[in-house]
Structure formats: C-alpha cells, structure tokens
C-alpha cells in the first residue's frame, strides 16, 4: 500500500515526508539524505546567512532527486537577492514561512519552482493561496522553533477544509512517528513536515549534545514563549513565539520576562557565549513537543522508512494504533 498522495505527485517524491527547513541544522547533507530516501529535503535558509546559503545550495545543484530551500519570509525581505542564490541551485520548491509570500511568488514561479507556504491560521492560508502557493503546510503550536498558538489538531482540519482540494496540505507540529503520519492522513492532509525528529538524525548539522538532549527529553519538557528570543536579543513579530527544550536558563527566567528584558544586554552576551561554547544549559535546543517520541539518533533514511512503514501498517489494519511502538 504505497502512500501516494497529491503531495507526492506534486513534488515527484515517493514518500509523503518533508524535512522542515531548520535554520543551519537542515544543511545540504541532511537535505540529500531525506530526498534520497524518497522524502523531500528542504535546506534551511533561515535568516539568510549568505555565505552558508551559497555554499550549501551549491552542493545541491544537479541533485538527481527533488529538493527545496526554505526561508523566513520577513527576514528574506531584508535581503531579497538571496532568493536568486537559492533559485540558482534549481530547487523543485521554495518554502516561505512567517510573512506575506506575494512579493516573492512571481520570481519563484518564473524560475520553474513550486511555492510551499507554511501557515498558522486561515487568513494566512488564504493569503498564501492568493499569492499562488502550490502547497500549504499547516503548522500547530506543538512545533519546535517559531509558531503560533493553535494546536495541530485544531489547525490541520481547518486548513484542509479551507484548501478544499485546491492545493495539497501537509501537517506540522508534534509529529515524529508513523502514528502521527497515519493520524494526519486520516485528517485529510497529503503528508507531514518534520523538524525535531530529523534534528535527532546522524546527518543533521547540530551538536551531538543537542541531539542527546532531544533523545533524553520526556514529553512536556519543552516551553513556548519569548525567552530565547529575548536572550539572543532577536524578538520576532507577533503572534510568533519560539519553542525549545526546558533547560536551566529557561527555568531561571520563566515568568520573569520583564526582568530579563531589563537585563537583556548582559543576558544576551552570556547567551552568545553559551551558543559558541555549546553550553546547552543556557543556549536553547530548539525542539518541539514530539521529543517524547524520539529516543535515538538514527540515519535520516531509516527515520523516513520507519515512519512510512508504521503508517502503512496502521492504515492497512495490521497494527493497532494503540499498540506500543518500538522506541525510536
């Protein structure tokens, strides 16, 4: 029972799993591993480090499998020429998140790439479709990194109903195994976009200690707010806040955000030092609520295969969805 959907057909892939374009974590190596496994790897263009983007995008030129490149839309607007750097690698799609995609849609389409837009409510979805989005990603608040306040179980069916077959929809937020994929398919989506599960992969461009902490974390050990944005002196526009693992720094400042803001100069200096040194008692490990489902650092290809195999078994009725799954 191959999991062929409107999403796999649109992207020319064999498995309905997309790699979230995690800033710097989703580098060319991880993108290739996910795409080679039949999913759709998306390079993490993030805030737009020109040197890094050019270097990693060049590694993907001529890749025989489809891949994409993703940006934070409002940050790309500060360096719009970075889109040309991305399009030079001839990605199958450009993914835009957090901002109006209309400014960039014409160039993306003219280059022959598809436009994927991540959205957090119906108004954003309508804006994206009006701009020419080919695929929507409905992101719930359970997701790691930045997002809004609506849960995956709330936002996903709402966006599926709004899209009404006009464009494929993928789900994101708190998903890391075959149960999540099967559940989202039953809600009407055409695939899933995963970040935290791929952060804890061998190919991810992240620190080993960060990956270890993701695997060790229990359900409920993440927090959403403006703590790490304040700490690095880079507060996002409303309504977007960030989710990360709870650590000593978060425990110290949760509920004391006003005091943190008053001391932001000193706190920010300590935070930058901690990131440089890989001190994750202070620096954030950006991860979503799916951490409780993640127990190993596995090859990306194995992660893709596990998730799809589990989902297929559930959908075929060979495995009860309430059964205890092997640790991942």
GROMACS .gro file of C-alpha atoms in nm:
model
  328
    1UNK     CA    1   0.000   0.000   0.000
    2UNK     CA    2   0.226   0.283  -0.118
    3UNK     CA    3   0.142   0.615   0.043
    4UNK     CA    4   0.085   0.809  -0.276
    5UNK     CA    5  -0.088   1.140  -0.224
    6UNK     CA    6  -0.143   1.468  -0.403
    7UNK     CA    7   0.172   1.590  -0.228
    8UNK     CA    8   0.395   1.308  -0.353
    9UNK     CA    9   0.259   1.357  -0.703
   10UNK     CA   10   0.312   1.733  -0.693
   11UNK     CA   11   0.671   1.708  -0.568
   12UNK     CA   12   0.769   1.394  -0.759
   13UNK     CA   13   0.861   1.201  -0.444
   14UNK     CA   14   0.772   0.850  -0.324
   15UNK     CA   15   0.711   0.915   0.047
   16UNK     CA   16   0.494   1.195   0.191
   17UNK     CA   17   0.752   1.329   0.435
   18UNK     CA   18   0.910   1.674   0.417
   19UNK     CA   19   1.215   1.793   0.608
   20UNK     CA   20   1.150   2.119   0.792
   21UNK     CA   21   1.399   2.387   0.678
   22UNK     CA   22   1.559   2.426   1.020
   23UNK     CA   23   1.800   2.721   1.015
   24UNK     CA   24   2.155   2.583   0.969
   25UNK     CA   25   2.052   2.239   1.105
   26UNK     CA   26   1.898   2.132   0.774
   27UNK     CA   27   2.213   2.155   0.564
   28UNK     CA   28   2.288   2.000   0.226
   29UNK     CA   29   2.390   1.667   0.378
   30UNK     CA   30   2.060   1.623   0.562
   31UNK     CA   31   1.857   1.751   0.266
   32UNK     CA   32   2.018   1.495   0.039
   33UNK     CA   33   1.968   1.211   0.289
   34UNK     CA   34   1.595   1.282   0.320
   35UNK     CA   35   1.544   1.327  -0.054
   36UNK     CA   36   1.747   1.015  -0.136
   37UNK     CA   37   1.514   0.823   0.099
   38UNK     CA   38   1.210   0.926  -0.104
   39UNK     CA   39   1.108   1.225   0.105
   40UNK     CA   40   1.155   1.593   0.028
   41UNK     CA   41   1.456   1.762   0.186
   42UNK     CA   42   1.435   2.139   0.235
   43UNK     CA   43   1.752   2.339   0.300
   44UNK     CA   44   1.728   2.574   0.600
   45UNK     CA   45   1.788   2.919   0.453
   46UNK     CA   46   1.655   3.069   0.777
   47UNK     CA   47   1.761   3.424   0.849
   48UNK     CA   48   1.978   3.438   0.539
   49UNK     CA   49   2.347   3.375   0.604
   50UNK     CA   50   2.468   3.446   0.251
   51UNK     CA   51   2.796   3.257   0.271
   52UNK     CA   52   2.637   2.950   0.426
   53UNK     CA   53   2.342   2.954   0.186
   54UNK     CA   54   2.561   2.982  -0.124
   55UNK     CA   55   2.789   2.705  -0.001
   56UNK     CA   56   2.512   2.460   0.087
   57UNK     CA   57   2.291   2.540  -0.214
   58UNK     CA   58   2.587   2.478  -0.446
   59UNK     CA   59   2.623   2.129  -0.301
   60UNK     CA   60   2.266   2.054  -0.412
   61UNK     CA   61   2.297   2.170  -0.772
   62UNK     CA   62   2.233   1.881  -1.008
   63UNK     CA   63   2.091   1.659  -0.733
   64UNK     CA   64   1.901   1.378  -0.913
   65UNK     CA   65   1.616   1.384  -0.657
   66UNK     CA   66   1.379   1.674  -0.581
   67UNK     CA   67   1.470   1.914  -0.300
   68UNK     CA   68   1.368   2.256  -0.175
   69UNK     CA   69   1.508   2.562   0.002
   70UNK     CA   70   1.323   2.743   0.280
   71UNK     CA   71   1.329   3.097   0.417
   72UNK     CA   72   1.179   3.305   0.696
   73UNK     CA   73   0.976   3.537   0.475
   74UNK     CA   74   1.009   3.858   0.676
   75UNK     CA   75   1.385   3.802   0.704
   76UNK     CA   76   1.422   3.730   0.331
   77UNK     CA   77   1.253   4.066   0.267
   78UNK     CA   78   1.562   4.230   0.421
   79UNK     CA   79   1.791   4.052   0.172
   80UNK     CA   80   1.565   3.973  -0.127
   81UNK     CA   81   1.858   3.893  -0.355
   82UNK     CA   82   1.917   3.575  -0.152
   83UNK     CA   83   1.625   3.427  -0.341
   84UNK     CA   84   1.839   3.443  -0.656
   85UNK     CA   85   2.112   3.248  -0.476
   86UNK     CA   86   1.859   2.980  -0.386
   87UNK     CA   87   1.697   2.964  -0.729
   88UNK     CA   88   2.037   2.923  -0.895
   89UNK     CA   89   2.050   2.575  -0.743
   90UNK     CA   90   1.727   2.489  -0.931
   91UNK     CA   91   1.524   2.363  -0.635
   92UNK     CA   92   1.193   2.191  -0.705
   93UNK     CA   93   1.032   2.423  -0.449
   94UNK     CA   94   1.092   2.728  -0.233
   95UNK     CA   95   0.928   2.724   0.111
   96UNK     CA   96   0.831   3.054   0.274
   97UNK     CA   97   0.718   3.086   0.637
   98UNK     CA   98   0.608   3.379   0.854
   99UNK     CA   99   0.513   3.664   0.624
  100UNK     CA  100   0.335   3.759   0.303
  101UNK     CA  101   0.476   3.548   0.016
  102UNK     CA  102   0.328   3.767  -0.260
  103UNK     CA  103   0.647   3.968  -0.314
  104UNK     CA  104   0.849   3.657  -0.396
  105UNK     CA  105   0.596   3.432  -0.566
  106UNK     CA  106   0.640   3.564  -0.924
  107UNK     CA  107   1.018   3.507  -0.927
  108UNK     CA  108   0.976   3.160  -0.777
  109UNK     CA  109   0.719   3.061  -1.037
  110UNK     CA  110   0.918   3.216  -1.324
  111UNK     CA  111   1.219   3.005  -1.222
  112UNK     CA  112   1.007   2.692  -1.251
  113UNK     CA  113   0.995   2.616  -0.879
  114UNK     CA  114   0.687   2.539  -0.673
  115UNK     CA  115   0.588   2.761  -0.382
  116UNK     CA  116   0.531   2.599  -0.042
  117UNK     CA  117   0.385   2.823   0.228
  118UNK     CA  118   0.370   2.742   0.597
  119UNK     CA  119   0.064   2.891   0.767
  120UNK     CA  120  -0.076   2.912   1.119
  121UNK     CA  121  -0.434   3.025   1.055
  122UNK     CA  122  -0.698   3.054   0.784
  123UNK     CA  123  -0.616   3.415   0.693
  124UNK     CA  124  -0.254   3.321   0.627
  125UNK     CA  125  -0.370   3.025   0.420
  126UNK     CA  126  -0.596   3.241   0.204
  127UNK     CA  127  -0.315   3.493   0.161
  128UNK     CA  128  -0.080   3.216   0.051
  129UNK     CA  129  -0.327   3.066  -0.197
  130UNK     CA  130  -0.397   3.411  -0.340
  131UNK     CA  131  -0.022   3.457  -0.388
  132UNK     CA  132  -0.005   3.133  -0.586
  133UNK     CA  133   0.105   2.879  -0.327
  134UNK     CA  134   0.121   2.525  -0.469
  135UNK     CA  135   0.139   2.353  -0.129
  136UNK     CA  136   0.038   2.459   0.223
  137UNK     CA  137   0.193   2.343   0.549
  138UNK     CA  138  -0.049   2.376   0.841
  139UNK     CA  139   0.170   2.425   1.150
  140UNK     CA  140   0.044   2.364   1.502
  141UNK     CA  141   0.184   2.517   1.818
  142UNK     CA  142   0.345   2.185   1.918
  143UNK     CA  143   0.617   2.252   1.659
  144UNK     CA  144   0.970   2.337   1.761
  145UNK     CA  145   1.105   2.681   1.686
  146UNK     CA  146   0.870   2.960   1.592
  147UNK     CA  147   0.497   2.925   1.555
  148UNK     CA  148   0.166   3.048   1.686
  149UNK     CA  149  -0.089   2.927   1.942
  150UNK     CA  150  -0.331   2.690   1.767
  151UNK     CA  151  -0.284   2.317   1.813
  152UNK     CA  152  -0.213   2.076   1.529
  153UNK     CA  153  -0.548   1.900   1.580
  154UNK     CA  154  -0.719   2.239   1.550
  155UNK     CA  155  -0.534   2.400   1.262
  156UNK     CA  156  -0.488   2.096   1.034
  157UNK     CA  157  -0.854   2.013   0.959
  158UNK     CA  158  -0.932   2.385   0.936
  159UNK     CA  159  -0.670   2.434   0.664
  160UNK     CA  160  -0.768   2.110   0.488
  161UNK     CA  161  -1.127   2.233   0.472
  162UNK     CA  162  -1.019   2.578   0.353
  163UNK     CA  163  -0.793   2.437   0.083
  164UNK     CA  164  -1.080   2.217  -0.035
  165UNK     CA  165  -0.861   2.031  -0.281
  166UNK     CA  166  -0.720   2.345  -0.440
  167UNK     CA  167  -0.369   2.266  -0.315
  168UNK     CA  168  -0.215   1.978  -0.119
  169UNK     CA  169  -0.175   2.030   0.255
  170UNK     CA  170   0.097   1.894   0.484
  171UNK     CA  171   0.078   1.893   0.864
  172UNK     CA  172   0.349   2.007   1.107
  173UNK     CA  173   0.377   2.022   1.483
  174UNK     CA  174   0.437   1.745   1.737
  175UNK     CA  175   0.477   1.466   1.479
  176UNK     CA  176   0.761   1.213   1.485
  177UNK     CA  177   0.637   0.862   1.411
  178UNK     CA  178   0.405   0.655   1.193
  179UNK     CA  179   0.110   0.713   1.423
  180UNK     CA  180   0.137   1.085   1.360
  181UNK     CA  181   0.158   1.040   0.984
  182UNK     CA  182  -0.138   0.799   0.981
  183UNK     CA  183  -0.344   1.031   1.202
  184UNK     CA  184  -0.275   1.333   0.985
  185UNK     CA  185  -0.360   1.140   0.668
  186UNK     CA  186  -0.692   1.048   0.829
  187UNK     CA  187  -0.749   1.420   0.894
  188UNK     CA  188  -0.717   1.479   0.523
  189UNK     CA  189  -0.362   1.604   0.472
  190UNK     CA  190  -0.133   1.476   0.200
  191UNK     CA  191   0.185   1.446   0.407
  192UNK     CA  192   0.380   1.575   0.705
  193UNK     CA  193   0.669   1.814   0.763
  194UNK     CA  194   0.908   1.707   1.040
  195UNK     CA  195   1.176   1.907   1.218
  196UNK     CA  196   1.267   1.774   1.562
  197UNK     CA  197   1.270   1.410   1.451
  198UNK     CA  198   1.526   1.496   1.180
  199UNK     CA  199   1.727   1.717   1.418
  200UNK     CA  200   1.797   1.390   1.602
  201UNK     CA  201   1.942   1.228   1.291
  202UNK     CA  202   2.301   1.143   1.213
  203UNK     CA  203   2.316   1.377   0.917
  204UNK     CA  204   2.170   1.686   1.089
  205UNK     CA  205   2.413   1.975   1.127
  206UNK     CA  206   2.363   2.000   1.502
  207UNK     CA  207   2.577   1.945   1.810
  208UNK     CA  208   2.589   1.592   1.946
  209UNK     CA  209   2.492   1.725   2.289
  210UNK     CA  210   2.181   1.892   2.145
  211UNK     CA  211   2.080   1.565   1.980
  212UNK     CA  212   2.144   1.378   2.305
  213UNK     CA  213   1.918   1.617   2.494
  214UNK     CA  214   1.637   1.573   2.241
  215UNK     CA  215   1.655   1.195   2.285
  216UNK     CA  216   1.667   1.222   2.666
  217UNK     CA  217   1.380   1.470   2.694
  218UNK     CA  218   1.041   1.350   2.815
  219UNK     CA  219   0.703   1.464   2.692
  220UNK     CA  220   0.621   1.803   2.840
  221UNK     CA  221   0.982   1.917   2.866
  222UNK     CA  222   0.955   2.198   2.613
  223UNK     CA  223   0.833   2.553   2.656
  224UNK     CA  224   0.690   2.810   2.415
  225UNK     CA  225   0.744   3.180   2.469
  226UNK     CA  226   0.985   3.466   2.401
  227UNK     CA  227   1.259   3.353   2.640
  228UNK     CA  228   1.522   3.252   2.388
  229UNK     CA  229   1.434   3.537   2.154
  230UNK     CA  230   1.484   3.788   2.436
  231UNK     CA  231   1.803   3.612   2.540
  232UNK     CA  232   1.959   3.646   2.196
  233UNK     CA  233   1.811   3.995   2.150
  234UNK     CA  234   1.612   3.893   1.843
  235UNK     CA  235   1.241   3.918   1.923
  236UNK     CA  236   1.006   3.807   1.648
  237UNK     CA  237   0.695   3.994   1.533
  238UNK     CA  238   0.364   3.894   1.692
  239UNK     CA  239   0.199   3.646   1.707
  240UNK     CA  240   0.504   3.421   1.672
  241UNK     CA  241   0.684   3.278   1.972
  242UNK     CA  242   0.950   3.008   1.998
  243UNK     CA  243   0.951   2.656   2.142
  244UNK     CA  244   1.263   2.493   2.283
  245UNK     CA  245   1.369   2.236   2.541
  246UNK     CA  246   1.342   2.342   2.903
  247UNK     CA  247   1.693   2.400   3.043
  248UNK     CA  248   1.849   2.582   3.336
  249UNK     CA  249   1.824   2.917   3.156
  250UNK     CA  250   1.454   2.867   3.086
  251UNK     CA  251   1.385   2.764   3.446
  252UNK     CA  252   1.563   3.074   3.569
  253UNK     CA  253   1.368   3.321   3.356
  254UNK     CA  254   1.022   3.169   3.301
  255UNK     CA  255   0.775   3.417   3.446
  256UNK     CA  256   1.045   3.684   3.476
  257UNK     CA  257   1.050   3.803   3.115
  258UNK     CA  258   1.018   4.172   3.209
  259UNK     CA  259   1.323   4.144   3.436
  260UNK     CA  260   1.509   3.959   3.158
  261UNK     CA  261   1.428   4.241   2.917
  262UNK     CA  262   1.568   4.492   3.164
  263UNK     CA  263   1.893   4.295   3.178
  264UNK     CA  264   1.898   4.193   2.813
  265UNK     CA  265   2.242   4.336   2.733
  266UNK     CA  266   2.419   4.121   2.991
  267UNK     CA  267   2.197   3.818   2.934
  268UNK     CA  268   2.248   3.837   2.559
  269UNK     CA  269   2.627   3.843   2.597
  270UNK     CA  270   2.615   3.534   2.818
  271UNK     CA  271   2.378   3.364   2.575
  272UNK     CA  272   2.600   3.426   2.273
  273UNK     CA  273   2.897   3.290   2.467
  274UNK     CA  274   2.698   2.979   2.561
  275UNK     CA  275   2.597   2.915   2.200
  276UNK     CA  276   2.958   2.949   2.087
  277UNK     CA  277   3.075   2.707   2.353
  278UNK     CA  278   2.789   2.460   2.306
  279UNK     CA  279   2.663   2.515   2.660
  280UNK     CA  280   2.302   2.398   2.632
  281UNK     CA  281   2.229   2.464   2.996
  282UNK     CA  282   2.197   2.824   2.873
  283UNK     CA  283   2.172   2.807   2.491
  284UNK     CA  284   1.842   2.677   2.357
  285UNK     CA  285   1.793   2.344   2.188
  286UNK     CA  286   1.510   2.431   1.954
  287UNK     CA  287   1.274   2.134   1.959
  288UNK     CA  288   0.904   2.056   1.955
  289UNK     CA  289   0.666   1.857   2.172
  290UNK     CA  290   0.748   1.542   1.976
  291UNK     CA  291   1.062   1.496   2.189
  292UNK     CA  292   0.883   1.237   2.400
  293UNK     CA  293   0.859   1.017   2.091
  294UNK     CA  294   1.227   1.039   1.997
  295UNK     CA  295   1.478   0.807   2.160
  296UNK     CA  296   1.767   0.763   1.917
  297UNK     CA  297   1.989   0.945   1.672
  298UNK     CA  298   1.925   0.745   1.355
  299UNK     CA  299   2.015   0.783   0.987
  300UNK     CA  300   1.762   1.003   0.808
  301UNK     CA  301   1.679   0.725   0.562
  302UNK     CA  302   1.594   0.493   0.849
  303UNK     CA  303   1.371   0.757   1.007
  304UNK     CA  304   1.179   0.803   0.681
  305UNK     CA  305   1.138   0.428   0.631
  306UNK     CA  306   1.025   0.367   0.990
  307UNK     CA  307   0.760   0.635   0.982
  308UNK     CA  308   0.617   0.530   0.647
  309UNK     CA  309   0.622   0.159   0.733
  310UNK     CA  310   0.442   0.221   1.062
  311UNK     CA  311   0.182   0.441   0.897
  312UNK     CA  312   0.121   0.185   0.624
  313UNK     CA  313   0.068  -0.091   0.881
  314UNK     CA  314  -0.179   0.121   1.076
  315UNK     CA  315  -0.373   0.220   0.765
  316UNK     CA  316  -0.383  -0.139   0.646
  317UNK     CA  317  -0.510  -0.254   0.984
  318UNK     CA  318  -0.211  -0.480   1.051
  319UNK     CA  319  -0.112  -0.287   1.363
  320UNK     CA  320  -0.348  -0.146   1.621
  321UNK     CA  321  -0.287   0.230   1.651
  322UNK     CA  322  -0.288   0.197   2.029
  323UNK     CA  323  -0.012  -0.063   2.031
  324UNK     CA  324   0.320   0.013   2.193
  325UNK     CA  325   0.565   0.117   1.923
  326UNK     CA  326   0.929   0.023   1.922
  327UNK     CA  327   1.140   0.305   2.063
  328UNK     CA  328   1.262   0.550   1.800
   0.00000   0.00000   0.00000
